Coordinates of C-alpha atoms in Angstrom, one line a residue:
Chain Q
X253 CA 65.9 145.4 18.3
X254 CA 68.4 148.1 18.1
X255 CA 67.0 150.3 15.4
X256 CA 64.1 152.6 15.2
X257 CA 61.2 151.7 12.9
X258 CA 59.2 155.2 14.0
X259 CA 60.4 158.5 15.4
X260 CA 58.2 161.1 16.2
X261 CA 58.9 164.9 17.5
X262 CA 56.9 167.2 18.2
X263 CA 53.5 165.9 16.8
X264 CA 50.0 167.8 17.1
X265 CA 47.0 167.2 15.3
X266 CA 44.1 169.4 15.0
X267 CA 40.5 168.2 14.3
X268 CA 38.0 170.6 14.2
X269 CA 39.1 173.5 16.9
X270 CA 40.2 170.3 19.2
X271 CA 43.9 169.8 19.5
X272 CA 43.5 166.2 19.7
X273 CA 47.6 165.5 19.7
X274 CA 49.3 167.6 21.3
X275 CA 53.5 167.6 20.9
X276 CA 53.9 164.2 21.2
X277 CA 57.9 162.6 21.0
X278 CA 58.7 159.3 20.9
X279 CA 60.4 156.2 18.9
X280 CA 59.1 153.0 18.6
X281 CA 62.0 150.0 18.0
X282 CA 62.3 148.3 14.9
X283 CA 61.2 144.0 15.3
X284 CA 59.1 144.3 17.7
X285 CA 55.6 144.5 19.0
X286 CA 54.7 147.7 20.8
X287 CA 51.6 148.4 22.1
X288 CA 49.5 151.4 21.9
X289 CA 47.4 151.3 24.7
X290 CA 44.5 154.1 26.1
X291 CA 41.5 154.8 26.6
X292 CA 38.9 154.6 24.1
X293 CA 38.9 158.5 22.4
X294 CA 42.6 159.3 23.9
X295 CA 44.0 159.7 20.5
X296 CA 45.6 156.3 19.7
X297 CA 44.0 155.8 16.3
X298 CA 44.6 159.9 14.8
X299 CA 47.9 159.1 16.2
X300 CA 48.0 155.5 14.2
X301 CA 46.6 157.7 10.6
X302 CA 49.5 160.3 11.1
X303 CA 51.9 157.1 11.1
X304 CA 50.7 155.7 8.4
X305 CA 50.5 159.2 6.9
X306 CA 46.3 159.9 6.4
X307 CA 46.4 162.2 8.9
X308 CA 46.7 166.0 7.9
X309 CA 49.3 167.1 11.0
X310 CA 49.7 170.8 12.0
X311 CA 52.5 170.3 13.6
X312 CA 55.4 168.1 13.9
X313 CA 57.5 165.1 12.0
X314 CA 56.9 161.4 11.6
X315 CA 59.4 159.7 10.7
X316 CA 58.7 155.8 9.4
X317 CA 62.0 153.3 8.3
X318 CA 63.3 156.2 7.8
X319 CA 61.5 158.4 5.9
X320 CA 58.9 161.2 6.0
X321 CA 55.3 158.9 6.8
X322 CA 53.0 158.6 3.6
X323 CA 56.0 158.9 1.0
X324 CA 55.7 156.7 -1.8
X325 CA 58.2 155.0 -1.0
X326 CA 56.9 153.3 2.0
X327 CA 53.3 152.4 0.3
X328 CA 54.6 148.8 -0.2
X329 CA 56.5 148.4 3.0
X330 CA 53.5 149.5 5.7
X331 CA 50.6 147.7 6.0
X332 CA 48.1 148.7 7.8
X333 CA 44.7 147.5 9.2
X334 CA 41.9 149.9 10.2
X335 CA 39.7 149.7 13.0
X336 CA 36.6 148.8 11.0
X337 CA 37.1 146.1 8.9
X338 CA 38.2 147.6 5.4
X339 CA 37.5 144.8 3.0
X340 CA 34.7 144.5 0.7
X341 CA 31.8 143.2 2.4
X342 CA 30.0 142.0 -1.1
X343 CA 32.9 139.8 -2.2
X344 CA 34.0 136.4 -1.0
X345 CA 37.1 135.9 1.0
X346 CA 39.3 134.7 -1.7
X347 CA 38.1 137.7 -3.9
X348 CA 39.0 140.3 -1.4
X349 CA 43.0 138.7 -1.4
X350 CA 43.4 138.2 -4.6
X351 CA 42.3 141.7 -5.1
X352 CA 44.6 143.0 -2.6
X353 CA 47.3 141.0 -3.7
X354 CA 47.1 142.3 -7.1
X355 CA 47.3 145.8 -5.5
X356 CA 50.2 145.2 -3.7
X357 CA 52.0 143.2 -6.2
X358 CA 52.8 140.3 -4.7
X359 CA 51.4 136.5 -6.2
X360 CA 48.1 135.7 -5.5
X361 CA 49.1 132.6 -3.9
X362 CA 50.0 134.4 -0.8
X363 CA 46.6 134.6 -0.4
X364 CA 46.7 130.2 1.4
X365 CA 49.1 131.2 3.9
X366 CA 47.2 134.4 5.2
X367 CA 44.5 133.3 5.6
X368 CA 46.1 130.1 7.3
X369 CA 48.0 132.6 9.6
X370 CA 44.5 134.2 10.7
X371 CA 42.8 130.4 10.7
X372 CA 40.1 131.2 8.0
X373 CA 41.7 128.6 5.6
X374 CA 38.2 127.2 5.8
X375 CA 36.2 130.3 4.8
X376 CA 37.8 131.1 1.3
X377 CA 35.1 130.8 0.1
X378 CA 32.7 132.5 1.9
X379 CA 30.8 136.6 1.2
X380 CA 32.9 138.6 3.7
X381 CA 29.1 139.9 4.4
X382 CA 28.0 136.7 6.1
X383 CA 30.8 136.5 8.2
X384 CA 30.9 137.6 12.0
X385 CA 32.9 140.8 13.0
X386 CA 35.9 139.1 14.4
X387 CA 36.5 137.3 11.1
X388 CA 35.9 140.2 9.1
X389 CA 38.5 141.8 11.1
X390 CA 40.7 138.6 10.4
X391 CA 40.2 138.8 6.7
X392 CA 41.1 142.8 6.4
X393 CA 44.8 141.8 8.9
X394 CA 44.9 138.8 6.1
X395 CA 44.9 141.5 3.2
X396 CA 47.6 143.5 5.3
X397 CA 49.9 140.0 5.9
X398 CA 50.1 139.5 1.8
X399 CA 52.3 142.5 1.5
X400 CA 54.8 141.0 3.9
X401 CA 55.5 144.8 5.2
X402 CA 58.3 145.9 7.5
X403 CA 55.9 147.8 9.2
X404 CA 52.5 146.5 10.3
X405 CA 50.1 148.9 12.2
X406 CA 47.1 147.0 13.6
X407 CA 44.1 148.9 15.1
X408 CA 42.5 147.4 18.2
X409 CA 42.9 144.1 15.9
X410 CA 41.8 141.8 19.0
X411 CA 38.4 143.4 19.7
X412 CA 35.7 140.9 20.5
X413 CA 37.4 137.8 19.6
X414 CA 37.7 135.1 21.6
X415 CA 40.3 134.2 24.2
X416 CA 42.1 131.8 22.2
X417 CA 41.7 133.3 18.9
X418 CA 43.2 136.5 20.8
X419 CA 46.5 133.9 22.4
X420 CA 46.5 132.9 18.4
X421 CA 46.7 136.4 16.8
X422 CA 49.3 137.5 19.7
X423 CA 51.4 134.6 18.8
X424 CA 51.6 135.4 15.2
X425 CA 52.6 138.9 16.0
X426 CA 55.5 137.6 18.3
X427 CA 56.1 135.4 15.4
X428 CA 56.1 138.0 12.3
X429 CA 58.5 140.4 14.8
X430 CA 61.1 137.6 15.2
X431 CA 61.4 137.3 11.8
X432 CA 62.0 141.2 11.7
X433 CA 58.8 142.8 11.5
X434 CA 58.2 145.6 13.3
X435 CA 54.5 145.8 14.9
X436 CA 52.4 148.5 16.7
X437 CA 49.5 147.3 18.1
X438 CA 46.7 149.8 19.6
X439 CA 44.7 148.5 22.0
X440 CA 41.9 149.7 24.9
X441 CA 42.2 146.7 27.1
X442 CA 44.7 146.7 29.8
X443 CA 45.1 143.4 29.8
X444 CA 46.7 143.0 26.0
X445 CA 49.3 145.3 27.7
X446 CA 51.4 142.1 29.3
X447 CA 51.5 140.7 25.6
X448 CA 53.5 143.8 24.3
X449 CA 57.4 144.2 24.3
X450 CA 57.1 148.0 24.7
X451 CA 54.2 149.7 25.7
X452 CA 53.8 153.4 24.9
X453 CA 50.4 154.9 27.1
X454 CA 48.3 157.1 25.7
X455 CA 46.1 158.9 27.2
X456 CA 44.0 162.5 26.8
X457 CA 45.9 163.1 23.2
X458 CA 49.4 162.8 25.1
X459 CA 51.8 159.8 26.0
X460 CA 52.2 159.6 29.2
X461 CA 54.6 156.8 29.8
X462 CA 56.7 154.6 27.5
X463 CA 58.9 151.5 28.0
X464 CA 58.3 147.8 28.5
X465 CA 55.9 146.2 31.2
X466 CA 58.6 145.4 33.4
X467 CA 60.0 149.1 33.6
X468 CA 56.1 150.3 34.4
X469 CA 56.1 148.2 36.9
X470 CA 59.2 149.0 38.5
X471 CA 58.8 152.7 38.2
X472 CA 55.1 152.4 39.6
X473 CA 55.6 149.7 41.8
X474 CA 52.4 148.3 40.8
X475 CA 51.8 144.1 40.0
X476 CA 49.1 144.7 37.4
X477 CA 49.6 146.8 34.6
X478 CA 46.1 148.5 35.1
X479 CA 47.1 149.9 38.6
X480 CA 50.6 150.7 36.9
X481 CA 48.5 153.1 34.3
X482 CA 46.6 154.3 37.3
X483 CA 49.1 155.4 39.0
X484 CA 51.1 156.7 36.4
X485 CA 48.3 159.2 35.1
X486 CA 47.8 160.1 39.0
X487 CA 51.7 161.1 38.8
X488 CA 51.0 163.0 35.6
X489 CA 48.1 164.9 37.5
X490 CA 49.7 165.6 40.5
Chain L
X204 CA 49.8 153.8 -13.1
X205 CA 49.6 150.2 -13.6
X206 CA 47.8 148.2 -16.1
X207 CA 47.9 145.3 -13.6
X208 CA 46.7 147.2 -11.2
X209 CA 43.6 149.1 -13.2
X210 CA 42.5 145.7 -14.9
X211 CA 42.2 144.1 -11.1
X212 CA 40.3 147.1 -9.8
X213 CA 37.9 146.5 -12.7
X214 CA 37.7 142.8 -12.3
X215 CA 36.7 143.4 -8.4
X216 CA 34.1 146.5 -9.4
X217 CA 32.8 144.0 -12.1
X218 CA 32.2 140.8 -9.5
X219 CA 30.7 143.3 -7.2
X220 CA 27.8 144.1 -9.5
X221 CA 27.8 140.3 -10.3
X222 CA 27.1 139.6 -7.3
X223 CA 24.6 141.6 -6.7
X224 CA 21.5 140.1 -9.1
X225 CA 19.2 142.2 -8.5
X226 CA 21.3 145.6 -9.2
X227 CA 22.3 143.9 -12.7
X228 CA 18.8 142.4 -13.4
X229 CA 17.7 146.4 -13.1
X230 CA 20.2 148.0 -14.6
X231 CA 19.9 145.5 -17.9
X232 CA 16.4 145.0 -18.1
X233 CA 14.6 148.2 -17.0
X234 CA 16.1 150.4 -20.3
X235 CA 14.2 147.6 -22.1
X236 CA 10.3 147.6 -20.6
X237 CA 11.4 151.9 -20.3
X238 CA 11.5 151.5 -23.9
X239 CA 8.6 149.3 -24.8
X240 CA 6.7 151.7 -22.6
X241 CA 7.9 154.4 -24.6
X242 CA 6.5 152.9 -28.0
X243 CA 3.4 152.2 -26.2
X244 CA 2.8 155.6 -25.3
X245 CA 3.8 157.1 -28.8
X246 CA 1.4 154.3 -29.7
X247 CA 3.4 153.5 -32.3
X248 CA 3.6 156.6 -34.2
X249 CA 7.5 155.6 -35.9
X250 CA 8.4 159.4 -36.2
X251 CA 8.1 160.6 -33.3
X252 CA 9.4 157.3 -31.4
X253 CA 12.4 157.8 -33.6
X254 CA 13.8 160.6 -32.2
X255 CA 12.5 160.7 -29.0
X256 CA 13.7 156.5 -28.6
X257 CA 16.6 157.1 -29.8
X258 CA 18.2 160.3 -27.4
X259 CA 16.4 157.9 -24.3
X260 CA 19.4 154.8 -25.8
X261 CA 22.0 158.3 -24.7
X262 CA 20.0 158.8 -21.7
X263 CA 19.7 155.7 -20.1
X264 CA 23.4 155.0 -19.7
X265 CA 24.3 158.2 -18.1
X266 CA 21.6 158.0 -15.4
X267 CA 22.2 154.4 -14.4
X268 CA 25.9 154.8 -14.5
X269 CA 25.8 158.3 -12.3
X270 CA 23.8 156.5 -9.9
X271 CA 25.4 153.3 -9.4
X272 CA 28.9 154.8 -9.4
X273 CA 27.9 157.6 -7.2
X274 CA 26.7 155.0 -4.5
X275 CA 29.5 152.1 -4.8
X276 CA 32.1 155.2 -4.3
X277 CA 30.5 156.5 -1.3
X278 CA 30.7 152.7 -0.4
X279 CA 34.2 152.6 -0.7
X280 CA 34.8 156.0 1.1
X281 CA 32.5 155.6 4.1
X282 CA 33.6 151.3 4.1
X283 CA 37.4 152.3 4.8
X284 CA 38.9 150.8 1.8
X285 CA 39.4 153.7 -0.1
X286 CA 41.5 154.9 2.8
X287 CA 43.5 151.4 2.6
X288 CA 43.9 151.9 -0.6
X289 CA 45.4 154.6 -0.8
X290 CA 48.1 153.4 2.0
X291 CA 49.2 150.8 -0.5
X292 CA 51.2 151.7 -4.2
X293 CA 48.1 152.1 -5.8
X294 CA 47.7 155.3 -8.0
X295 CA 44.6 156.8 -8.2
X296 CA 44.3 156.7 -11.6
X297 CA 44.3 152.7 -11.2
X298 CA 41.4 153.2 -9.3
X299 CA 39.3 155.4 -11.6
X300 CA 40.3 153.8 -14.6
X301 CA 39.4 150.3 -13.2
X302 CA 35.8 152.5 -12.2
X303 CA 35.4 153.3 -16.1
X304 CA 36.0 150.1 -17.5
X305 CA 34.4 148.0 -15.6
X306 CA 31.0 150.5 -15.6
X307 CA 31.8 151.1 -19.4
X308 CA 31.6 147.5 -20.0
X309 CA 28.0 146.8 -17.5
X310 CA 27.1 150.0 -19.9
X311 CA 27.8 148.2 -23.8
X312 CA 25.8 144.8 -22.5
X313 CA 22.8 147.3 -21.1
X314 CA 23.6 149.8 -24.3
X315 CA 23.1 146.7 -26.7
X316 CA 20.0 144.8 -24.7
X317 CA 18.2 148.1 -25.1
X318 CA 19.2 148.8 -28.8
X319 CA 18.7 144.8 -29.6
X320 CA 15.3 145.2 -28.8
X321 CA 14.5 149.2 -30.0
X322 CA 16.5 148.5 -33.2
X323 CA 14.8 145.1 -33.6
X324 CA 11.3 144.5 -32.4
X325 CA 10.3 148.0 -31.7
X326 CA 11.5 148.9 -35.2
X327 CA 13.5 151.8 -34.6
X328 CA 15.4 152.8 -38.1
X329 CA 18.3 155.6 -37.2
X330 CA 20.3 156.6 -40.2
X331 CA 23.4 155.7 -38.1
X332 CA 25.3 152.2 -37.7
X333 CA 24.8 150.4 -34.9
X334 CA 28.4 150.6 -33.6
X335 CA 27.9 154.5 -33.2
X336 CA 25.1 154.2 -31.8
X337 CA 26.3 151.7 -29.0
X338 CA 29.9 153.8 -29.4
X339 CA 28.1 157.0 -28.1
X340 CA 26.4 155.0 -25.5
X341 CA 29.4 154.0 -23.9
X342 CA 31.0 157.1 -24.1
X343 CA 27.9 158.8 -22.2
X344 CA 27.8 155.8 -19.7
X345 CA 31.4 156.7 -19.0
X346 CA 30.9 160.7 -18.5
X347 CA 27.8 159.5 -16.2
X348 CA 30.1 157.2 -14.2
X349 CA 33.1 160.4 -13.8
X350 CA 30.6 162.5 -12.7
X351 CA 28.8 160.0 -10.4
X352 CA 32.4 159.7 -8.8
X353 CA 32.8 163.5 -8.5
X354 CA 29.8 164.1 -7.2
X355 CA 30.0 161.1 -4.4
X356 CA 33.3 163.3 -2.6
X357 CA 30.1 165.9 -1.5
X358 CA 27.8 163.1 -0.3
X359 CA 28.4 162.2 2.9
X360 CA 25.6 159.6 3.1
X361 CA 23.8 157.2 0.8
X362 CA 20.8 159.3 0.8
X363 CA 22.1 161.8 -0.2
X364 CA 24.3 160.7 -3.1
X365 CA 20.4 159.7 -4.5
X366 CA 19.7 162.8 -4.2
X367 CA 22.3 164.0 -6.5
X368 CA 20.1 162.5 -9.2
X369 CA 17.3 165.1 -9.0
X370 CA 19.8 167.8 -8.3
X371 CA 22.5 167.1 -11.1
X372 CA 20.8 164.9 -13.8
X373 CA 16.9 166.1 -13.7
X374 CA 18.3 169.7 -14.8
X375 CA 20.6 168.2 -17.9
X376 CA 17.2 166.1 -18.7
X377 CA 15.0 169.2 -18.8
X378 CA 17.6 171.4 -20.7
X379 CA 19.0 168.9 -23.0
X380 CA 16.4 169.1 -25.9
X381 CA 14.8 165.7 -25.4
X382 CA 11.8 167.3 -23.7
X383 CA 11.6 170.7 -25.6
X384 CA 14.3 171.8 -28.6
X385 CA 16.9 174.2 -27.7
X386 CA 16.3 176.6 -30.3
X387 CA 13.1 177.2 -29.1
X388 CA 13.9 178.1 -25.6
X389 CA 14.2 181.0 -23.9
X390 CA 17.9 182.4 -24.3
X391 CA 19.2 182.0 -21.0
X392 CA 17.9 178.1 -21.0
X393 CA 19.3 178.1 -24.7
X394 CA 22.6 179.2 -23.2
X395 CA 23.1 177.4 -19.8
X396 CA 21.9 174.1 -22.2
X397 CA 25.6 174.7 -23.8
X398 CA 27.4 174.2 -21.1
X399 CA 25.7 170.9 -19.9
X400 CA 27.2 167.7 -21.2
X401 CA 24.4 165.8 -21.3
X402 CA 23.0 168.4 -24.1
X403 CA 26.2 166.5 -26.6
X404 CA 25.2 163.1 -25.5
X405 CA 21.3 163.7 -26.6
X406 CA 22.5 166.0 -29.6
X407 CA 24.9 162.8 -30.7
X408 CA 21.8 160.6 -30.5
X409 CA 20.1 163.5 -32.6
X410 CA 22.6 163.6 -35.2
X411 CA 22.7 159.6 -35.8
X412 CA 19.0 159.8 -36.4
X413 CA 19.5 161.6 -39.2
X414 CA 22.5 161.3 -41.2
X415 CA 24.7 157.9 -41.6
X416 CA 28.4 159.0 -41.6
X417 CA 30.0 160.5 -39.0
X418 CA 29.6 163.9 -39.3
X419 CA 31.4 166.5 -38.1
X420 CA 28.5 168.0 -35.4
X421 CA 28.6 164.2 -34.2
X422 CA 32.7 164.3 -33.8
X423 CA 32.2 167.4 -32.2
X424 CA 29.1 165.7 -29.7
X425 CA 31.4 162.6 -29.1
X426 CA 34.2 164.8 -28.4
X427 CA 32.8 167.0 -25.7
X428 CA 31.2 164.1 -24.0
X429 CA 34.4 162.1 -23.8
X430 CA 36.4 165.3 -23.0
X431 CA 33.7 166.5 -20.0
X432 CA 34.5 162.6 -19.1
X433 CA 38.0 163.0 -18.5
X434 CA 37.4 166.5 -17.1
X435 CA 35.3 165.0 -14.3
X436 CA 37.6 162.1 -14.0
X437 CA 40.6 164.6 -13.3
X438 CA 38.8 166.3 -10.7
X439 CA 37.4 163.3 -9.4
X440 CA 41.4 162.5 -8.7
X441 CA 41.6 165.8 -7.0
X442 CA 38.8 164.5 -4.4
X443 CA 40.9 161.3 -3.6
X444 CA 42.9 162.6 -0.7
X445 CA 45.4 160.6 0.3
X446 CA 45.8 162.9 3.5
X447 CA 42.1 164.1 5.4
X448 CA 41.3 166.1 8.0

């Protein structure tokens, strides 16, 4: 956990004539889940796309396992999982893998043990179409899991599922990390923020505090998390 | 570029449209009552059904093709995965290229239902072989599906990549010659007709009407329609940002 998977100095992102980031600097440690959590509209997902290098930046550097984000060379080492599920919606389950795998390379037998780790081994078969949202969203993080990335960036990936599917997905995060992946979660409900190692919060296009739950308490002196974010943006305001 | 990579972005365009019946029972079986109706209306008078039946076999690809591409690349914008694939190693190129094989081939079965039955039944006689005639097909499917996909990076909704139709086909249909010669129109028409692809993939048509070998105006016709293919392709690349606003 000693090394940095993601460095970032100085980043601003325009959209439109809104300055939606706004010189933000921080690192995020290699094998290990952080999580990026904010507000819904504070930033966390332009700040997600300039990671994973979709985002035209104005300003700034990102830095990803060590190189500029978006180079070529990290294509097949990120994966990455929009908000919106992007898989196709007219093809079965097992069609969408063994598409992706092909894309990324890797054997298509991959696909059994994805879609085991997201607990859809029983939907292969099915038209992504017919599914429900939450297993859409499943089957897009199953496309991401084939690559076996370094890096995984997961947009609000827990949205609307239910509580133990949510305890199951969280597990397999902690799970992929201690085998060395490094994970960065985004999420806008406080109470995902106890399940991260780190937590870097976001809010009005600027970070405004970084460092594991047990440090935000400390420093706030609140028990819950929520009241710890309160009080932290009242600190910022103040 | 891949070969791996463009043959499984066809196969996955290619179960798409299988999946979807009703857009493959469309696009393969209205060219065919289109052209019954034709011969109808000609009322069976073989000259005229001829020529005009035979430039409709160019036409029908290249609409069809514009419009489904134009619509399942908006898809694939507006869906997200176009932005998820372009995070992972795939080259653009993979992408289009896995767009025009997998439409080229839809276009040869739909080329060679509606030539089966104008070439058969309907008694259509071109002085050209068969394999041109399908050959040219294709290629016009193929320029129809690049500049579907160039046209879809301006559409921002589904309506209006339809609306692309009337706005970039209806003009090539008018000015093409199928519905007027060129030498007989006005100058300006004459000229602007020059520069519109579709013009070569009716003219191609025209040419295999009339003379068997491959002539050189119908080298030149297949040429121009292949080359305005990979022109829209190309710039069609240029609209696949791997970086947006």
């Amino acid at each position: 956990m000693n090394s940095t998977a993601i460095k970032v100095e100085g980043l601003r992102v325009d959209r439109g004539h809104r300055t939606v980031l706004n010189g933000l600097d921080f690192a995020i440690p290699a094998g290990a889940v952080t999580g990026l959590l904010g507000p819904s509209g504070c930033g966390k997902t332009t700040l997600i796309r300039s990671i994973v290098g979709v985002q035209r930046v104005k300003a700034g550097t990102v830095e990803v396992l060590g190189r500029p984000a978006g180079a070529k060379a990290l294509r097949s080492r990120v994966g990455y999982v929009t908000q919106a599920p992007s898989v196709y919606a007219d093809l079965t389950v097992a069609a969408n893998l063994r598409y992706f795998a092909s894309v990324l390379g890797v054997p298509a037998d991959r696909g059994d043990a994805a879609l085991d780790a997201v607990a859809l081994a029983d939907r292969r078969g099915d038209v992504v179409g017919r599914l429900s949202g939450g297993q859409r969203a499943r089957v897009s993080l199953a496309c991401a899991l084939l690559g076996e990335p370094e890096l995984l960036v997961l947009d609000e990936p827990t949205v609307g599922l239910d509580p133990l599917l949510r305890r199951d997905l969280w597990r397999l995060f902690h799970d992929l990390a201690a085998r060395g992946t490094t994970l960065l979660v985004s999420s806008h409900v406080m109470d995902e923020a106890d399940r991260c190692d780190r937590l870097l919060l976001m809010r009005e296009g600027a970070i405004v505090a970084d460092g594991t739950p047990a440090e935000l308490r400390e420093r706030t002196g609140a028990d819950d998390l929520e009241d710890a974010f309160v009080r932290v943006v009242e600190a910022v305001a103040a | 570029m891949n070969a791996r990579v463009t043959l499984a972005t066809a196969r996955r365009v290619l179960a798409q449209l299988h999946g979807d019946h009703r857009t493959v029972a469309l696009l393969l079986i209205v060219p065919c009552v289109l052209m019954a109706l034709l011969y109808w209306v000609f009322d069976g008078d073989e000259r005229v059904f001829g020529r005009v039946g035979l430039m409709l076999l160019g036409v029908f690809p290249f609409v069809t093709m514009f419009l489904v591409t134009s619509v399942a690349m908006l898809r694939e914008r507006t869906s997200g995965t176009l932005e998820r694939l372009l995070t992972t190693p795939l080259a653009k190129l993979d992408l289009l290229l896995g767009y025009a094989l997998a439409f080229g081939v839809a276009a040869l079965v739909q080329a060679a239902l509606a030539s089966a039955l104008a070439l058969g039944p309907l008694g259509l006689d071109p002085a050209g072989s068969v394999t041109l005639v399908l050959t040219l097909a294709v290629a016009n499917a193929v320029l129809g599906m690049a500049l579907g996909l160039l046209v879809s990076a301006f559409a921002q909704s589904e309506f209006q990549a339809v609306q692309f139709l009337p706005a970039f086909v209806l003009p090539q249909l008018l000015l093409c010659g199928l519905i007027a010669p060129r030498d007989q129109m006005a100058g300006a028409l004459e000229a602007i007709s020059t520069v519109l692809p579709m013009t070569y993939a009716v003219d191609g048509m025209n040419q295999l009407a009339r003379t068997s070998e491959l002539s050189g105006d119908l080298l030149v016709d297949l040429l121009v329609v292949v080359g305005a293919a990979a022109a829209a392709l190309a710039l069609g690349a240029g609209t696949l940002r791997r970086r947006t606003a």
